[in-house]
Tab-separated table of C-alpha atoms and ligand atoms in Angstrom:
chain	number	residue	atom	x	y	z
A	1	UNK	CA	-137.755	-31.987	121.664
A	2	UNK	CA	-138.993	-30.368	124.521
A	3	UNK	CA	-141.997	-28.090	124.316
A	4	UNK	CA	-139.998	-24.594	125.054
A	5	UNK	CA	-143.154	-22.203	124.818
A	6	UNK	CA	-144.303	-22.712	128.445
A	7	UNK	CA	-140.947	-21.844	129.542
A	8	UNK	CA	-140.695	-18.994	127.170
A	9	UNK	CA	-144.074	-17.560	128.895
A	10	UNK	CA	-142.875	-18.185	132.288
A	11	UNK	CA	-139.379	-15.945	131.422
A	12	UNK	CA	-136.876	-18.236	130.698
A	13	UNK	CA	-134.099	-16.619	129.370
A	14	UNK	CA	-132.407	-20.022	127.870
A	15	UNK	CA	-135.348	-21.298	126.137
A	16	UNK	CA	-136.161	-17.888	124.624
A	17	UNK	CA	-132.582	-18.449	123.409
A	18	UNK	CA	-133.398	-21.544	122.088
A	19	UNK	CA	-136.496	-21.155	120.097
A	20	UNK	CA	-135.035	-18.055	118.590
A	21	UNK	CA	-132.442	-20.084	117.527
A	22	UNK	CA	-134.657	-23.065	115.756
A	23	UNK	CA	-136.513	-19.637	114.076
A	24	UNK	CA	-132.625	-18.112	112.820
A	25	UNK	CA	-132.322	-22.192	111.679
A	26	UNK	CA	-134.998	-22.259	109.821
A	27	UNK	CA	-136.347	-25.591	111.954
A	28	UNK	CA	-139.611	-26.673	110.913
A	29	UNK	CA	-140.784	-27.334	114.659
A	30	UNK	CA	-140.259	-23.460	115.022
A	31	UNK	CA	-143.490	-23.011	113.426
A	32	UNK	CA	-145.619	-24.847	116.112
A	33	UNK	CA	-143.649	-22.817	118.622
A	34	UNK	CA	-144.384	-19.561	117.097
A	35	UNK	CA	-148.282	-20.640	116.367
A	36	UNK	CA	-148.215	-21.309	120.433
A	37	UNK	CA	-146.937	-18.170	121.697
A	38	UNK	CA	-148.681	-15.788	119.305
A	39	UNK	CA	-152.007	-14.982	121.283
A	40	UNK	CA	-149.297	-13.807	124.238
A	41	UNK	CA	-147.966	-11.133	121.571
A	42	UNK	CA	-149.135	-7.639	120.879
A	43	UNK	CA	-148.149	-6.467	124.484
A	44	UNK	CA	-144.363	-4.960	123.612
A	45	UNK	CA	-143.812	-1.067	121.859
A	46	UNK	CA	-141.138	-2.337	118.898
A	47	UNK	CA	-139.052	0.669	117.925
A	48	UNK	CA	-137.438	0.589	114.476
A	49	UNK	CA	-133.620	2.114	114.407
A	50	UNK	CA	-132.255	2.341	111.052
A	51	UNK	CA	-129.917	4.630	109.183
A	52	UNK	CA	-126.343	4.663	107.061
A	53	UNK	CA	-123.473	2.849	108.459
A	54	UNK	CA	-121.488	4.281	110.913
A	55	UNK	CA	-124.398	7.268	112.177
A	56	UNK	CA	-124.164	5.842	115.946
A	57	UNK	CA	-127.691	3.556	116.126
A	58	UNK	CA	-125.771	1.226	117.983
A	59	UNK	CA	-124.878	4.191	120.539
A	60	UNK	CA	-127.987	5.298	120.616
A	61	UNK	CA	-129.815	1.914	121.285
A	62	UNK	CA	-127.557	1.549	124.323
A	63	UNK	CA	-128.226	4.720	125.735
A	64	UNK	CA	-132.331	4.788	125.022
A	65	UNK	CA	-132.326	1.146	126.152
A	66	UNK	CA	-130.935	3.128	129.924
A	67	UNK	CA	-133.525	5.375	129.751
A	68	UNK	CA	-136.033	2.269	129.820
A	69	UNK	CA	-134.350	0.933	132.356
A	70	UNK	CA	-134.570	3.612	134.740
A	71	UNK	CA	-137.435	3.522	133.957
A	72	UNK	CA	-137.694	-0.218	135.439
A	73	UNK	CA	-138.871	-1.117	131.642
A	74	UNK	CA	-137.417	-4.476	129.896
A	75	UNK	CA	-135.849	-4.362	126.712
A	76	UNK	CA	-135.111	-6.747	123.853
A	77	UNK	CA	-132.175	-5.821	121.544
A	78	UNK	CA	-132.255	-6.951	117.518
A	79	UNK	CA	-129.603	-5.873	115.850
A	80	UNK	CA	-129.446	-6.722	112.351
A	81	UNK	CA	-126.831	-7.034	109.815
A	82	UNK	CA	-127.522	-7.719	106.523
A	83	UNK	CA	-124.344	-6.755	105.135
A	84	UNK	CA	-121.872	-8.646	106.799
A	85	UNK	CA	-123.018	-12.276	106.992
A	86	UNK	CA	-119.981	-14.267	107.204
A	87	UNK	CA	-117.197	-11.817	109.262
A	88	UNK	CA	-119.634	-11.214	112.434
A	89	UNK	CA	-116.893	-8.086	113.094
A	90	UNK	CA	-119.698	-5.738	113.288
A	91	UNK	CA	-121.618	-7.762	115.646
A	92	UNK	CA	-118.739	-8.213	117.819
A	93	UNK	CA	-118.772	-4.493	117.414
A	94	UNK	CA	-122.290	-3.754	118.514
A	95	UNK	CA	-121.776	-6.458	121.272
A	96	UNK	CA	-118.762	-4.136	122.997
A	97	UNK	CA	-120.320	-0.799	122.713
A	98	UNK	CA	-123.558	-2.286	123.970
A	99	UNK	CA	-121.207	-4.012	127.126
A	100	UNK	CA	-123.186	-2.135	129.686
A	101	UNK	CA	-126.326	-3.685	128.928
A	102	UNK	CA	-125.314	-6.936	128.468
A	103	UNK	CA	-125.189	-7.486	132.368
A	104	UNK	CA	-128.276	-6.585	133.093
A	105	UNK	CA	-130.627	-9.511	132.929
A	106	UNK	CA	-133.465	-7.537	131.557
A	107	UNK	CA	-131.686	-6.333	128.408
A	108	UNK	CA	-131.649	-9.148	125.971
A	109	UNK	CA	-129.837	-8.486	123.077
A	110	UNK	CA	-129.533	-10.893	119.727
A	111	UNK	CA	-127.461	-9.969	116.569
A	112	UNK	CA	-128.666	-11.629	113.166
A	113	UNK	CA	-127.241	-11.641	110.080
A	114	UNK	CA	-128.478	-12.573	106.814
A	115	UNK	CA	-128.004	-16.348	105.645
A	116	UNK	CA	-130.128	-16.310	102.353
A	117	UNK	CA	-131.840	-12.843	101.241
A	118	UNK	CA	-133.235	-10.093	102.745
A	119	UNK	CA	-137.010	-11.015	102.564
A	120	UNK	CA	-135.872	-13.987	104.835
A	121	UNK	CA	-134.128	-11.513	107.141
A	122	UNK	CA	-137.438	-9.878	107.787
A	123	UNK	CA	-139.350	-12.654	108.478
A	124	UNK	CA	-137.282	-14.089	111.067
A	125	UNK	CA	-136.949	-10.431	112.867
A	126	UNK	CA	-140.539	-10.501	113.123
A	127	UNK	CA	-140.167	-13.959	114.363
A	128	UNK	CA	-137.838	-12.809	117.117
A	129	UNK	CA	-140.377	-9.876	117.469
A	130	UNK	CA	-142.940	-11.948	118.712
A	131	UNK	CA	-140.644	-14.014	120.824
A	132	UNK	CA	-139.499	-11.502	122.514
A	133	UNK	CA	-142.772	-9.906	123.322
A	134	UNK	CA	-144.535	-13.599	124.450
A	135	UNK	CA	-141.696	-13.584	126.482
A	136	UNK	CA	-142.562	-9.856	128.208
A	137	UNK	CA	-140.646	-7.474	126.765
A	138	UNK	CA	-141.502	-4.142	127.655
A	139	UNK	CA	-139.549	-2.544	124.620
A	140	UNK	CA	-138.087	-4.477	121.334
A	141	UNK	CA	-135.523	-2.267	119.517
A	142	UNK	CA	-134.607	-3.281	116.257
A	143	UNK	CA	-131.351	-2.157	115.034
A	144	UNK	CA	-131.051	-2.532	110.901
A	145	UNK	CA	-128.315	-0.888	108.710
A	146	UNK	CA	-129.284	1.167	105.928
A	147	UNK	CA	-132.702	2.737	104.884
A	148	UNK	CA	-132.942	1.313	101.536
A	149	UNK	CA	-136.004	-0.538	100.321
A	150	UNK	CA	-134.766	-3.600	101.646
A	151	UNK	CA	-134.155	-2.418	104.856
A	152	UNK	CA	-137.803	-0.866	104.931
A	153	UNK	CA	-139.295	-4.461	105.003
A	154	UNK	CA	-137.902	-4.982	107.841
A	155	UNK	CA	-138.297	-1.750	109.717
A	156	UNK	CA	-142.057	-2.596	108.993
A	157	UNK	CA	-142.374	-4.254	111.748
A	158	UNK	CA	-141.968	-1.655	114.313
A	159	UNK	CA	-144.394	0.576	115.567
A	160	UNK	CA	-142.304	3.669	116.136
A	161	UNK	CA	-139.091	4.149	113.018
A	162	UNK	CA	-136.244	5.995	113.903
A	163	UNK	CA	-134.090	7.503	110.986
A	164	UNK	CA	-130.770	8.000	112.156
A	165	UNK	CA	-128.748	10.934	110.173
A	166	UNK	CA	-124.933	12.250	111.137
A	167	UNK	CA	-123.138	15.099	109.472
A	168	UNK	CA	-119.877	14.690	107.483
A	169	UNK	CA	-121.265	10.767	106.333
A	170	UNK	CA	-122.367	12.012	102.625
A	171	UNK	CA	-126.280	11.754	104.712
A	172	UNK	CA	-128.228	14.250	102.763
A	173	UNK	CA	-131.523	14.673	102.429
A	174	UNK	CA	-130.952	14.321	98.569
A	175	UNK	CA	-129.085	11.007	99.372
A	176	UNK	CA	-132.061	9.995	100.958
A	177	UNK	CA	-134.525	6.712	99.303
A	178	UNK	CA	-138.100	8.318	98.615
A	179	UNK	CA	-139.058	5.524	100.959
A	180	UNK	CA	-137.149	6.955	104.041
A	181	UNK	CA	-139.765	9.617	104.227
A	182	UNK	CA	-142.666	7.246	104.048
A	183	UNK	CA	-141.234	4.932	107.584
A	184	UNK	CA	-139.573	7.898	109.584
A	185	UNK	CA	-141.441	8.671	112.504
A	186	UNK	CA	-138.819	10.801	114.007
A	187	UNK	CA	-135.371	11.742	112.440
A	188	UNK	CA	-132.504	12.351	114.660
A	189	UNK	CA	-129.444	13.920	113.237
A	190	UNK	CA	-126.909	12.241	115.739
A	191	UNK	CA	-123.237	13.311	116.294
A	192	UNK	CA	-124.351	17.432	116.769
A	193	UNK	CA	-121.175	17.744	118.421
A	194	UNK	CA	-119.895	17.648	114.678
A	195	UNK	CA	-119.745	20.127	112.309
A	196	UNK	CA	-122.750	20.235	109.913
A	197	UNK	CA	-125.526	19.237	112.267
A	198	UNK	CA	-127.254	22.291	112.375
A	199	UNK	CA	-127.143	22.593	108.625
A	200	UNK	CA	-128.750	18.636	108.115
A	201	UNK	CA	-131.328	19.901	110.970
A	202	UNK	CA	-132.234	22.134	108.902
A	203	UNK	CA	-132.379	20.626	105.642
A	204	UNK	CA	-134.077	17.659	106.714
A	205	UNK	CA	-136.588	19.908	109.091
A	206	UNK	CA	-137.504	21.714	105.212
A	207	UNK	CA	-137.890	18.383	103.479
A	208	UNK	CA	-140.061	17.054	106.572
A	209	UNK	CA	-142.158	20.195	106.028
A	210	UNK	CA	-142.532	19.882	102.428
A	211	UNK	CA	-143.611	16.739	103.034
A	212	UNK	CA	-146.024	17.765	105.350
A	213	UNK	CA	-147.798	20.180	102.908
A	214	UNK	CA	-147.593	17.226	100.341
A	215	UNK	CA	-149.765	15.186	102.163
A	216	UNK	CA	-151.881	16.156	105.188
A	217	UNK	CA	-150.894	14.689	107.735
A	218	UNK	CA	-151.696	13.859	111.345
A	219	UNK	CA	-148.585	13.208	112.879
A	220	UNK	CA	-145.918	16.215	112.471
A	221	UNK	CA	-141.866	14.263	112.232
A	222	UNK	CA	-140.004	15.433	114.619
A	223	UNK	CA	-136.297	16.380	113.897
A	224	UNK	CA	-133.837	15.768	116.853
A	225	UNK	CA	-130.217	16.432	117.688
A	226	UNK	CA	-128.439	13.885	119.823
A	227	UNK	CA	-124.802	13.761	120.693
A	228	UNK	CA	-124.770	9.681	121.345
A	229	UNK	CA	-121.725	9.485	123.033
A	230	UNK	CA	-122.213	11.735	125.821
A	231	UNK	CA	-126.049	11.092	126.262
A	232	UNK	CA	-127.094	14.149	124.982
A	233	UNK	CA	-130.593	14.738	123.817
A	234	UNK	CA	-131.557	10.902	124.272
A	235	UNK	CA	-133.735	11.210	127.091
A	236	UNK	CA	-135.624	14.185	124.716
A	237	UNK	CA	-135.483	11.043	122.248
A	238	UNK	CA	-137.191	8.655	124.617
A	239	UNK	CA	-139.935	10.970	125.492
A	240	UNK	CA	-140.490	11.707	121.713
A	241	UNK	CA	-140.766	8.403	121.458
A	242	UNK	CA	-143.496	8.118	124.158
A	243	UNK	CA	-145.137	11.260	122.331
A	244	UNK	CA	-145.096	8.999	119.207
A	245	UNK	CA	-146.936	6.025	121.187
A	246	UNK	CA	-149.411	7.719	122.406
A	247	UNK	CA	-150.693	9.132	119.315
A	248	UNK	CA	-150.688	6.028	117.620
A	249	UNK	CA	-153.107	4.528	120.659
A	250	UNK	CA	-155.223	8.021	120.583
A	251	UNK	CA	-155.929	8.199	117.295
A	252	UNK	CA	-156.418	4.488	116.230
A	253	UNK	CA	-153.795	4.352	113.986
A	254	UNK	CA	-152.204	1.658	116.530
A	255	UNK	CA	-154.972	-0.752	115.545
A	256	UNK	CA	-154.601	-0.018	111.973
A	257	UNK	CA	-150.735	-0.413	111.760
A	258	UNK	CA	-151.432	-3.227	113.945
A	259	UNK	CA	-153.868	-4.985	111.011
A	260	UNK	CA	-151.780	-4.167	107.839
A	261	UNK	CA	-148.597	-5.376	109.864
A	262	UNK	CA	-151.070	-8.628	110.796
A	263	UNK	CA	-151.724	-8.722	107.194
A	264	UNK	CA	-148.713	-8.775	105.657
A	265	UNK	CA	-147.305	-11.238	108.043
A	266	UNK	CA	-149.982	-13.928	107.385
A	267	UNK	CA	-149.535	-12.746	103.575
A	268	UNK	CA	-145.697	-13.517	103.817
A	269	UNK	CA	-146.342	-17.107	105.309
A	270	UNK	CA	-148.591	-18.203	102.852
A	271	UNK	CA	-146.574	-17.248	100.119
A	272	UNK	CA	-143.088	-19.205	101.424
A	273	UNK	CA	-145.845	-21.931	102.884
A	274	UNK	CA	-147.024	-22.073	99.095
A	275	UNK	CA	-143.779	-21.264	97.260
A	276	UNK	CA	-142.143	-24.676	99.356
A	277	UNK	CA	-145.437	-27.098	99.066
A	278	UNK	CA	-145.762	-26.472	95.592
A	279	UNK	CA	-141.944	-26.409	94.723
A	280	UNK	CA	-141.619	-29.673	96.364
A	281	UNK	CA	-144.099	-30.923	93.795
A	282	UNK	CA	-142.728	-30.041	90.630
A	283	UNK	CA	-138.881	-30.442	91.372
A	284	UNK	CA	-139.191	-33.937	93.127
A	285	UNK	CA	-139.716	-36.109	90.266
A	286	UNK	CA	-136.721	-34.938	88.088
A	287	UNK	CA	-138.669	-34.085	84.857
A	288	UNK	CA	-137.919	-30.583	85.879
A	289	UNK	CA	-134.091	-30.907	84.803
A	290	UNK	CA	-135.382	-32.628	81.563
A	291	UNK	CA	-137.293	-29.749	80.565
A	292	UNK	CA	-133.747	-27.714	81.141
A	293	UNK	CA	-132.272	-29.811	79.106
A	294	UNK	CA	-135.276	-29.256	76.134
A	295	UNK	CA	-134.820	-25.771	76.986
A	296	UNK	CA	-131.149	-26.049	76.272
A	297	UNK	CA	-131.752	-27.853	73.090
A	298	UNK	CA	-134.267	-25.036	71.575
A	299	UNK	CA	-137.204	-28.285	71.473
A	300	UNK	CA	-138.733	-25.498	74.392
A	301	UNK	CA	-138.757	-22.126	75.657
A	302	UNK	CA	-139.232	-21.198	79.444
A	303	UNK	CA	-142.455	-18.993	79.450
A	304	UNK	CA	-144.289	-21.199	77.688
A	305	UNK	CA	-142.963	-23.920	79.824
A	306	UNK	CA	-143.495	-22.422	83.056
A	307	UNK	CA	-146.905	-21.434	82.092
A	308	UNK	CA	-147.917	-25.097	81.066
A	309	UNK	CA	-146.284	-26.371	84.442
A	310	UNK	CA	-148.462	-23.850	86.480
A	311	UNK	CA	-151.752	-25.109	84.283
A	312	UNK	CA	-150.664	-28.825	84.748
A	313	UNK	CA	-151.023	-28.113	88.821
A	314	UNK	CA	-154.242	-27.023	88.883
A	315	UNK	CA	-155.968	-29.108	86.198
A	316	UNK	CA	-154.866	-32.264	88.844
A	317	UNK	CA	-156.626	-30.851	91.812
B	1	GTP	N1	-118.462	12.319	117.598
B	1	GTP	C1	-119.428	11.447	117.827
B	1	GTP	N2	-119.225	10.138	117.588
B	1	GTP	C2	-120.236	9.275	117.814
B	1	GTP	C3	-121.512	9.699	118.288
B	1	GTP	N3	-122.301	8.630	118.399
B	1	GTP	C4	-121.578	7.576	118.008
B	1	GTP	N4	-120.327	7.943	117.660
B	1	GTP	C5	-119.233	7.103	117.195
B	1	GTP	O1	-119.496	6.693	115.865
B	1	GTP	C6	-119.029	5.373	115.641
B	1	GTP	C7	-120.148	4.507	115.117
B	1	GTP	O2	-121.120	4.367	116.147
B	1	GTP	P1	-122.123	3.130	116.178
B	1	GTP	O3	-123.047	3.357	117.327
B	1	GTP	O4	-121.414	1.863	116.100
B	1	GTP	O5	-122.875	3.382	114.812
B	1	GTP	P2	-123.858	2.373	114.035
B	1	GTP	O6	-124.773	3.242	113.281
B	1	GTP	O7	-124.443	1.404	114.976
B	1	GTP	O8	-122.856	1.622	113.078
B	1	GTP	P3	-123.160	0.321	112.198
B	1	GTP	O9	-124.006	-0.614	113.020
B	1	GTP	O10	-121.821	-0.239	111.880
B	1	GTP	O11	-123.869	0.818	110.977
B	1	GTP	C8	-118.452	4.891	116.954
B	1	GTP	O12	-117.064	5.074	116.948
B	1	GTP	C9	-119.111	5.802	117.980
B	1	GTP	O13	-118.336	5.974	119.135
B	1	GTP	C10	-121.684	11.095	118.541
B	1	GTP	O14	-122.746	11.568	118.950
B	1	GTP	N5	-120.613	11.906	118.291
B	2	MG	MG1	-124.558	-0.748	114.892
């Protein structure tokens, strides 16, 4: 196979396309790939766009990802989909409402679904991350459905989180994870041409207070109304946005997202690198399906079993 990272560096669309596609495949060469283009990364602002189904994040990527580009900035597009993995309908969805960026060379946009579970899910989106940003992306936005606590592993990744709200959707505050106020940088109750914006404004302006007094803190959450449709209030997003990058980079807390993020990446790999090395090991010689069957037959009992498997792997090295 052809090395694709020099091509990748040099902005080639097609063999970014390609080597995110050996990362979505799960192709072992992938990992050379990635280990090559990783000292090009750290240059891109990834912004995090998550909330309920249905609240208008797709909207609202297409119309911030304008903004950029009048701006002359490149974007990369994630969207991700955990929930449908098979039908692709939403993607096709996300595809047609984000039409007008697709011909513009410097949007590139890639939808990924889920194959196996979610912590997968997040570590090929911060694969893609860092393709994306070897590659020169200005901007990566990643799109993810949902703000539950597996959603947050993925949101992780970004620098600046988004929590997308809309009236009349059952969003409440009280309907709200307690990890939703831990990643939200900025809320922004979309569809205010609705009835019931003003009243989530405020509620979730309260809660963001409370919050505040809960635990000092540097960086005060802005609460935004947008209507996406018409492009109201996203170029007030954008610049809160911009507000929200610059105080990570002034007060250092860039370079210490920057490390825990580094951190739990590098903490991720070893585990699967472990997890699959020493897997390999103990189910390759059979004896593991004989111990199922001594299981079966009451001769043994799992946690003393997978104890005395565990023991038996170190005591050989
Ligand atoms: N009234 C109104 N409708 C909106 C607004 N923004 C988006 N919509 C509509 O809401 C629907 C959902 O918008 P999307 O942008 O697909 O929402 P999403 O959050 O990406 O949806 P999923 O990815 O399926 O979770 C679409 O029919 C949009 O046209 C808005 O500000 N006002
Ligand atoms: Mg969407």
């Amino acid at each position: 196979m052809e090395n694709l990272v020099p091509e990748v560096l040099q902005g080639s669309i097609r063999a970014m396309a390609k080597l995110i596609t050996l990362v979505e495949n799960e192709d072992s060469r992938s990992l050379e790939f990635l280990g090559a283009i990783y000292p090009h990364t750290g240059k891109a602002h990834v912004l995090g766009i998550t909330g309920s189904p249905g609240t208008g994040k797709s909207t609202l990527t297409d119309k911030i990802t304008a903004v950029l580009r009048q701006r002359n900035q490149t974007v990369g597009i994630i969207a991700v989909d955990p929930s449908s993995p098979f039908t692709g309908g939403a993607l096709l969805g996300d595809r047609i409402r984000m039409q007008r960026a697709f011909g513009d060379p410097d949007v590139f946009i890639r939808s990924m679904a889920t194959r196996g579970n979610l912590g997968g899910l997040a570590r090929s989106t911060t694969d893609v991350i860092k393709i994306m940003d070897a590659f020169g992306k200005d901007w990566i936005i990643v799109e993810t459905v949902g703000v539950g606590q597996d959603e947050v592993d993925i949101v992780k990744a970004a620098d600046t989180t988004v929590v997308v709200l809309a009236p009349g959707l059952g969003d409440t505050i009280q309907s709200m994870k307690a990890g939703v106020m831990e990643i939200a940088d900025l809320y922004v109750i979309n569809k205010a041409d609705r009835s019931g914006a003003d009243a989530l404004v405020t509620e979730v302006r309260i809660r963001v207070e409370q919050d505040a007094q809960i635990k000092a803190r540097p960086w005060q959450t802005p609460v935004l109304k947008t209507v996406a449709v018409e492009d109201q209030g996203t170029e007030s997003l954008v610049e809160a946005v911009d507000h929200h990058r610059k105080f990570l980079e002034e007060s250092g807390k860039l370079k210490k997202v920057r490390w825990e993020k580094t951190r739990q990446e590098t903490l991720s790999l070893l585990k699967e690198e472990i997890s699959r090395n020493v897997l390999e090991k103990i189910l390759g010689n059979g004896r593991f399906d004989d111990l199922i069957d001594d299981i079966i037959a009451n001769r043994k009992d799992p946690y003393t079993s997978v104890k005395e498997i565990v023991e038996t792997l170190f005591s050989d090295e």
